[in-house]
Short mmCIF file of C-alpha atoms and ligand atoms in Angstrom, two decimals:
data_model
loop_
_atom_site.label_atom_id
_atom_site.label_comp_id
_atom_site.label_asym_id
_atom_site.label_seq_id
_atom_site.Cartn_x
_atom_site.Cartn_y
_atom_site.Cartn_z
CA UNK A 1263 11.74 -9.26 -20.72
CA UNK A 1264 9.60 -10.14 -17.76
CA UNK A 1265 8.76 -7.07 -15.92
CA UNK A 1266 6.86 -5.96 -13.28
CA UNK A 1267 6.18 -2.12 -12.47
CA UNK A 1268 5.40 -0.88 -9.29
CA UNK A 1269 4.99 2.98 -8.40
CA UNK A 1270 3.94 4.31 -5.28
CA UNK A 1271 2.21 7.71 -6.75
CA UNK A 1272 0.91 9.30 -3.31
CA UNK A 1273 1.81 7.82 -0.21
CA UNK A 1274 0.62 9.28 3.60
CA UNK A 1275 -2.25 10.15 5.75
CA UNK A 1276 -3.05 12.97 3.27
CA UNK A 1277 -3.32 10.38 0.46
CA UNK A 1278 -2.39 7.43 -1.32
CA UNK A 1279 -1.97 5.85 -4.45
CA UNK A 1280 -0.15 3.30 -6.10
CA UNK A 1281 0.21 1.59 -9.51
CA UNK A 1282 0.53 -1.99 -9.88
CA UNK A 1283 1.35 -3.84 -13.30
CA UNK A 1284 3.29 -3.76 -16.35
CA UNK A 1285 3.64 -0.95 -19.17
CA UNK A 1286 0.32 -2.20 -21.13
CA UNK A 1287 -1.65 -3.51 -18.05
CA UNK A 1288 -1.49 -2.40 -14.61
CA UNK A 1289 -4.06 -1.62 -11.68
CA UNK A 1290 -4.60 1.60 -9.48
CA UNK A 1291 -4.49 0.67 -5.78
CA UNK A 1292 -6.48 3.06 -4.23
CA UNK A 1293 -7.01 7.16 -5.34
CA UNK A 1294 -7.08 8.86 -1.50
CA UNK A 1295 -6.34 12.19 -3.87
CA UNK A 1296 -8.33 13.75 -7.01
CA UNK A 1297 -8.77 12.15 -9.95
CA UNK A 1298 -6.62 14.91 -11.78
CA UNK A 1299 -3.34 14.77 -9.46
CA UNK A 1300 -3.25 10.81 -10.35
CA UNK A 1301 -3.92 11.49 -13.98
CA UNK A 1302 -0.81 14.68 -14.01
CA UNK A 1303 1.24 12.23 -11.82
CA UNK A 1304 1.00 9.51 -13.94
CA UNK A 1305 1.83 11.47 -17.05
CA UNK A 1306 4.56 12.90 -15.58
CA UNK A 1307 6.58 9.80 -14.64
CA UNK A 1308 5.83 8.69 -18.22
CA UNK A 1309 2.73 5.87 -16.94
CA UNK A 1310 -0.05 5.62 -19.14
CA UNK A 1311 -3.34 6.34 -17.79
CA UNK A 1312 -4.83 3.87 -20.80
CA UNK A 1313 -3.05 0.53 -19.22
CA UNK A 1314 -5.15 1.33 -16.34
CA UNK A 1315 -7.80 -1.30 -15.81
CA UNK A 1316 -9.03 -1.41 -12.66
CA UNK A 1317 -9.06 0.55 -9.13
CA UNK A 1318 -8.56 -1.61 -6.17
CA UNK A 1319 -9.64 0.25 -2.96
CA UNK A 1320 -8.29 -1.51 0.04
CA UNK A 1321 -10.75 0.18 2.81
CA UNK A 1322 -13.15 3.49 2.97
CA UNK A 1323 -10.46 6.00 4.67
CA UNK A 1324 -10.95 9.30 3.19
CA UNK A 1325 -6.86 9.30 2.40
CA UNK A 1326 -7.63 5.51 0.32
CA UNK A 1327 -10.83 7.04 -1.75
CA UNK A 1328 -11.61 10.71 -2.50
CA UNK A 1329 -10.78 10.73 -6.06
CA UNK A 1330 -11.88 6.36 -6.35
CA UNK A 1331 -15.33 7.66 -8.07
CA UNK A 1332 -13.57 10.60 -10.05
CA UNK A 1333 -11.10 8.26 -11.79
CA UNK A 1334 -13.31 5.43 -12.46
CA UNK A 1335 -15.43 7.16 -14.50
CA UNK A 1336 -12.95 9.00 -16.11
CA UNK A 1337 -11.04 5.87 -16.97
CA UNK A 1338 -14.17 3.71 -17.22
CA UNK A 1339 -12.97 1.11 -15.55
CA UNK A 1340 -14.40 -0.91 -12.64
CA UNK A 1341 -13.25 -0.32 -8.96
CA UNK A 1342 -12.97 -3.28 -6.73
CA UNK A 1343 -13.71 -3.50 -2.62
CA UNK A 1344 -14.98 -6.03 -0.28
CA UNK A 1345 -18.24 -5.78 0.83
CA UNK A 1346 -18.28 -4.03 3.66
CA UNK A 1347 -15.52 -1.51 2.38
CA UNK A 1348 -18.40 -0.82 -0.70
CA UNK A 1349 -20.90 -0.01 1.78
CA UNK A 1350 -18.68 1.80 4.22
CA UNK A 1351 -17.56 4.36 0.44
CA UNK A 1352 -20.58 3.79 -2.06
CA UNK A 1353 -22.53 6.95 -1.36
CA UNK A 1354 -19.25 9.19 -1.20
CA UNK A 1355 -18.18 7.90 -4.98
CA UNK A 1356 -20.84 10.15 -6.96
CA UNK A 1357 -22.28 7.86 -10.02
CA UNK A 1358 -21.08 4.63 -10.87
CA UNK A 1359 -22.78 2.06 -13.27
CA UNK A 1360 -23.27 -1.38 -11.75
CA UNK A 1361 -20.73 -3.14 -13.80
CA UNK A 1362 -18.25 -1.06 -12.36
CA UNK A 1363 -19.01 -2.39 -9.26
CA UNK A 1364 -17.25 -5.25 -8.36
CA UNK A 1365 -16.76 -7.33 -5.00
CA UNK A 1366 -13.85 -8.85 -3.71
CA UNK A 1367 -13.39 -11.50 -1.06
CA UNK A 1368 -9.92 -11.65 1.50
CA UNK A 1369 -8.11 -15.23 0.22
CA UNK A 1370 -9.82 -15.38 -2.56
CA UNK A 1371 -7.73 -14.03 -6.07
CA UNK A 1372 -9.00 -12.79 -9.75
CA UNK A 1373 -7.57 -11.96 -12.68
CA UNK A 1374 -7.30 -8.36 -14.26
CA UNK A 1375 -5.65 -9.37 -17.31
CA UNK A 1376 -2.62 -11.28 -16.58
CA UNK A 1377 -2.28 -9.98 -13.20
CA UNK A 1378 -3.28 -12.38 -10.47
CA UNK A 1379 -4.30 -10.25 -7.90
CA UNK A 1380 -5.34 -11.51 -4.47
CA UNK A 1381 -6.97 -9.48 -1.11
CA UNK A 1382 -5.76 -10.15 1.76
CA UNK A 1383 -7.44 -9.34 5.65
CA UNK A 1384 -5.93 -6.13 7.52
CA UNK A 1385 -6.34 -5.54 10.57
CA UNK A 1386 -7.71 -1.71 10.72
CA UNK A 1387 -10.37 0.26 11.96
CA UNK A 1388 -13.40 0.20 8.95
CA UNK A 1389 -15.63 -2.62 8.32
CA UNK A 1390 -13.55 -5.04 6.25
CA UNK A 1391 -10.12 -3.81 5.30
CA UNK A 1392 -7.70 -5.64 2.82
CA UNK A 1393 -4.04 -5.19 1.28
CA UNK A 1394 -3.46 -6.56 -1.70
CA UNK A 1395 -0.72 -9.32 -3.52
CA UNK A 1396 -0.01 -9.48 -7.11
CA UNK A 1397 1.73 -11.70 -9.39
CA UNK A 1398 2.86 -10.98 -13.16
CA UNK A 1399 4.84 -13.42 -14.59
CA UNK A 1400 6.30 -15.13 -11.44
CA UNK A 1401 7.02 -11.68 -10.23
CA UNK A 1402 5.32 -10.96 -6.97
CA UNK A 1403 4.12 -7.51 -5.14
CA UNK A 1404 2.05 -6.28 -2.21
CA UNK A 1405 0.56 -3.36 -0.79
CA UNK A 1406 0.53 -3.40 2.89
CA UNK A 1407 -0.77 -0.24 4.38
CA UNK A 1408 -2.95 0.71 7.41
CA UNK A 1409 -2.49 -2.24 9.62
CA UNK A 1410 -2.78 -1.70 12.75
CA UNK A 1411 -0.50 -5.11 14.36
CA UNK A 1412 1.79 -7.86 12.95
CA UNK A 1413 0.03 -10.83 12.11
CA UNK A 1414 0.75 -14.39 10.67
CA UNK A 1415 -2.64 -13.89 8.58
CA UNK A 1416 -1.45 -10.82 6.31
CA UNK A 1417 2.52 -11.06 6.34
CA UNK A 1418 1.50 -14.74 4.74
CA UNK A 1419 0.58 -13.12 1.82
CA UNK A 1420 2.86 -10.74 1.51
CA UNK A 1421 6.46 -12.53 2.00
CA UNK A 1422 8.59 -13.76 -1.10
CA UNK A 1423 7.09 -10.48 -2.49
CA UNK A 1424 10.19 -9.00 -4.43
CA UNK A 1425 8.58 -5.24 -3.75
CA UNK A 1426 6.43 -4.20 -0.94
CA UNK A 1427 4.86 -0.90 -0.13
CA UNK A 1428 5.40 -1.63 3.66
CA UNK A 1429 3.43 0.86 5.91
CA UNK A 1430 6.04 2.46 8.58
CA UNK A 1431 3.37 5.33 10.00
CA UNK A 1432 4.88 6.47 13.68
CA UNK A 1433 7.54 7.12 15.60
CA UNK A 1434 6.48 5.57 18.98
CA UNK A 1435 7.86 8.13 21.09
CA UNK A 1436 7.04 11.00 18.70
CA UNK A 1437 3.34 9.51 19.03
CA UNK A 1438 3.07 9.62 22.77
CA UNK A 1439 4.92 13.03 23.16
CA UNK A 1440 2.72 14.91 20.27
CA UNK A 1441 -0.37 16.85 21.03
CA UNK A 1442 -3.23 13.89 19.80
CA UNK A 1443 -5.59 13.29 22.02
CA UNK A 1444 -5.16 10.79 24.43
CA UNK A 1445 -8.33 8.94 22.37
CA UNK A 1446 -6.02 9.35 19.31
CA UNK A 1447 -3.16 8.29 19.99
CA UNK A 1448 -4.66 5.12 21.68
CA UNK A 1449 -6.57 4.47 17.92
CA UNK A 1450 -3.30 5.22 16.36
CA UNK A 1451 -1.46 2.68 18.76
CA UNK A 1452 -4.60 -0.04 18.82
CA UNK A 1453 -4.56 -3.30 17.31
CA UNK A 1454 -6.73 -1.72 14.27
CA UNK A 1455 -4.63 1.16 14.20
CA UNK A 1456 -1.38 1.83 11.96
CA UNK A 1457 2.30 0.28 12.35
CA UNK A 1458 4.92 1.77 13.87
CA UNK A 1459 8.37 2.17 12.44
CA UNK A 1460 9.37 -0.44 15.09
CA UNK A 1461 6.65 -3.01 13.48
CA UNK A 1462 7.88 -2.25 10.10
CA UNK A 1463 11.41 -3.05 11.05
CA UNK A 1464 10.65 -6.37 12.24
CA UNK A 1465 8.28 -6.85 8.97
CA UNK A 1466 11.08 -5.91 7.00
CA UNK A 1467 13.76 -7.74 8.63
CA UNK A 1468 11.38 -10.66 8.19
CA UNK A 1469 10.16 -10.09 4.39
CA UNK A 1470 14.11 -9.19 3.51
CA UNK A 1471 15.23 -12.41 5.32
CA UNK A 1472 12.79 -14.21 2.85
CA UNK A 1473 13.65 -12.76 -0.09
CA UNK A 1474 12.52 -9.38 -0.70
CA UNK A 1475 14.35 -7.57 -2.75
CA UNK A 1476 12.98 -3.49 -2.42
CA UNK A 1477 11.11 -2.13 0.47
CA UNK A 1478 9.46 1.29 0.36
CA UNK A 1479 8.05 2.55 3.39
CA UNK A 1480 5.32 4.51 3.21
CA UNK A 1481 1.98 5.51 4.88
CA UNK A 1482 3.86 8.25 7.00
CA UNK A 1483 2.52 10.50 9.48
CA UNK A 1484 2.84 13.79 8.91
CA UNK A 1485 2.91 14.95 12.66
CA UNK A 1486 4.68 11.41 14.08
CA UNK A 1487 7.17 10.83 12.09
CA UNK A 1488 10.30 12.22 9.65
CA UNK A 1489 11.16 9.80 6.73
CA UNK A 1490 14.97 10.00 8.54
CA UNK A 1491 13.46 8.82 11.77
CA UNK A 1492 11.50 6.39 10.19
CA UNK A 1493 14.92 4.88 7.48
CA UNK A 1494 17.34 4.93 10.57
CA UNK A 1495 14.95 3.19 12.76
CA UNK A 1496 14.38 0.37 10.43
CA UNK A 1497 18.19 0.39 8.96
CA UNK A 1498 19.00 -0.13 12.42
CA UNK A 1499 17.22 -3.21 12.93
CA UNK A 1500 18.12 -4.76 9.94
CA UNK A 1501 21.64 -3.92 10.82
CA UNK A 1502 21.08 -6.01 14.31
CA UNK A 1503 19.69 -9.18 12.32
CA UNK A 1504 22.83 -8.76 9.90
CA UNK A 1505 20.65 -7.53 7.03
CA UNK A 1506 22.81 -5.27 4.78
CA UNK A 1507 20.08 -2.09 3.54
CA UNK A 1508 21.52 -1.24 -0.03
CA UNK A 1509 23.20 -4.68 -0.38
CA UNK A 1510 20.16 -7.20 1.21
CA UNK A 1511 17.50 -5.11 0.70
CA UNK A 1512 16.50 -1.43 -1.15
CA UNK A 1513 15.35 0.68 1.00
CA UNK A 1514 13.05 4.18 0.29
CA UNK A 1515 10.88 6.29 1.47
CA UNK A 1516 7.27 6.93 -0.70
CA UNK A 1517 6.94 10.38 -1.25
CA UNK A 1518 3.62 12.23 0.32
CA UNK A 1519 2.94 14.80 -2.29
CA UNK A 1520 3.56 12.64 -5.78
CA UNK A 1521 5.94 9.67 -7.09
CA UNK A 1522 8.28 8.11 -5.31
CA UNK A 1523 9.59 6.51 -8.20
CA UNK A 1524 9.00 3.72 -10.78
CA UNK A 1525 10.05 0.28 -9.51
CA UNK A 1526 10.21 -2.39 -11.59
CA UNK A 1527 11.09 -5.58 -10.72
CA UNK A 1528 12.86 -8.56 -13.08
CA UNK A 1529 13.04 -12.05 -13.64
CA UNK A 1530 16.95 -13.08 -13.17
CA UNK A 1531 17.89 -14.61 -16.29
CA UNK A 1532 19.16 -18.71 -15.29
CA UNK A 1533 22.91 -19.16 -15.98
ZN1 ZN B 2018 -4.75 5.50 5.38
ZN1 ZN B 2019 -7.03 3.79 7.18
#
């Protein structure tokens, strides 16, 4: 059976983490925690570490690469960044040999095995941020994560996904009441900043109006937002475009402090 796997692992501001492929094949999608919490996670929810053959890092945020250099090496497999995310993280990987270095452009895809993966631009505050699409078998997914407006360039690549990790980081009102700085919360808020549970209702209205079939919001602040807040707000503007959640479109929540579940996602056999 055609199958697709996809399993948010860690998913916040503290950290993040997501695998991306099938049983035998699959890719890591960033390692914002140690090397060892991804390799217990993983064995935990029954993943094999050994399908593992690549870690895509989609920018240099301390929460997308602290334990990048860890699990390469422990793996030995090659992590992948654009250029300017590579020279925004190099130094703070440790060792790597220069085949495990490899370079990835936004619009341009590769293959890892039989997944076609392919970058996409974000906009976000580092030098050259990406998300990431994938396709197995006519089964699509995308990683969408620390964006900081809704754009025509990114949401290109991700629609007719049938699962996205969709990045839902704020409560807008939580934001401007809570004790960031004033600096802060304008970052936070910026055009390079993070989306808003109000942006990732529209995206999702959008992306479940096109086909989508499982949504799992994720990227959450820890100080402006409640996973409640963050499901009602959304459900509630689906609801006003006449999207059914639960019938239309699956909707979660990606756990913080390990897996949020394993998703997989399945051809429909043709009558
Ligand atoms: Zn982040
Ligand atoms: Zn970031």
């Amino acid at each position: 059976m055609m199958e697709m796997l996809f399993s948010p692992l860690f998913s916040g501001s503290s950290g993040n983490c997501i695998y991306v492929g099938t049983r035998q094949e699959a890719v890591i999608v960033d390692a914002g925690v140690s090397a060892r919490a991804i390799r217990e996670e993983m064995e935990r929810v029954g993943l094999d570490a050994g399908a593992v053959k690549a870690i895509l890092v989609t920018h240099e945020h301390t929460d997308h690469i602290t334990g990048v250099g860890a699990l390469a090496r422990g793996l030995g497999v090659p992590v992948y960044a654009t250029e300017g995310t590579w020279r925004g993280m190099e130094k703070r990987l440790g060792k790597l040999a220069e085949e495990q270095k490899r370079t990835v452009q936004a619009g341009v895809d590769f293959y890892i095995g039989g997944i076609d993966v392919m970058p996409f631009e974000t906009p976000h505050d580092t030098n050259e941020p990406c998300g990431y699409a994938f396709c197995v078998d006519g089964l699509k997914a995308a990683v969408a994560t620390d964006i900081g407006c809704v754009k025509e360039s990114w949401l290109s690549h991700v629609r007719g996904s049938d699962i996205v990790l969709l990045e839902s980081d704020y409560d807008e009102d939580m934001l401007l009441a809570g004790s960031y700085t004033y600096e802060l919360k304008r970052r936070i808020r910026g055009r390079r900043g993070h989306l808003s549970n109000e942006d990732a209702g529209r995206v999702a209205a959008e992306l479940a109006a096109t086909g989508t079939k499982r949504i799992i919001l994720g990227h959450m602040s820890q100080n402006n937002n409640f996973p409640d807040l963050a499901l009602r707000t959304i459900e509630s503007i689906l609801l006003d475009r006449e999207i059914l959640p639960g019938r239309d479109v699956m909707l979660s929540v990606a756990r913080r402090d390990g897996c949020s579940g394993v998703f997989a996602a399945r051809m429909q056999a043709e009558d």
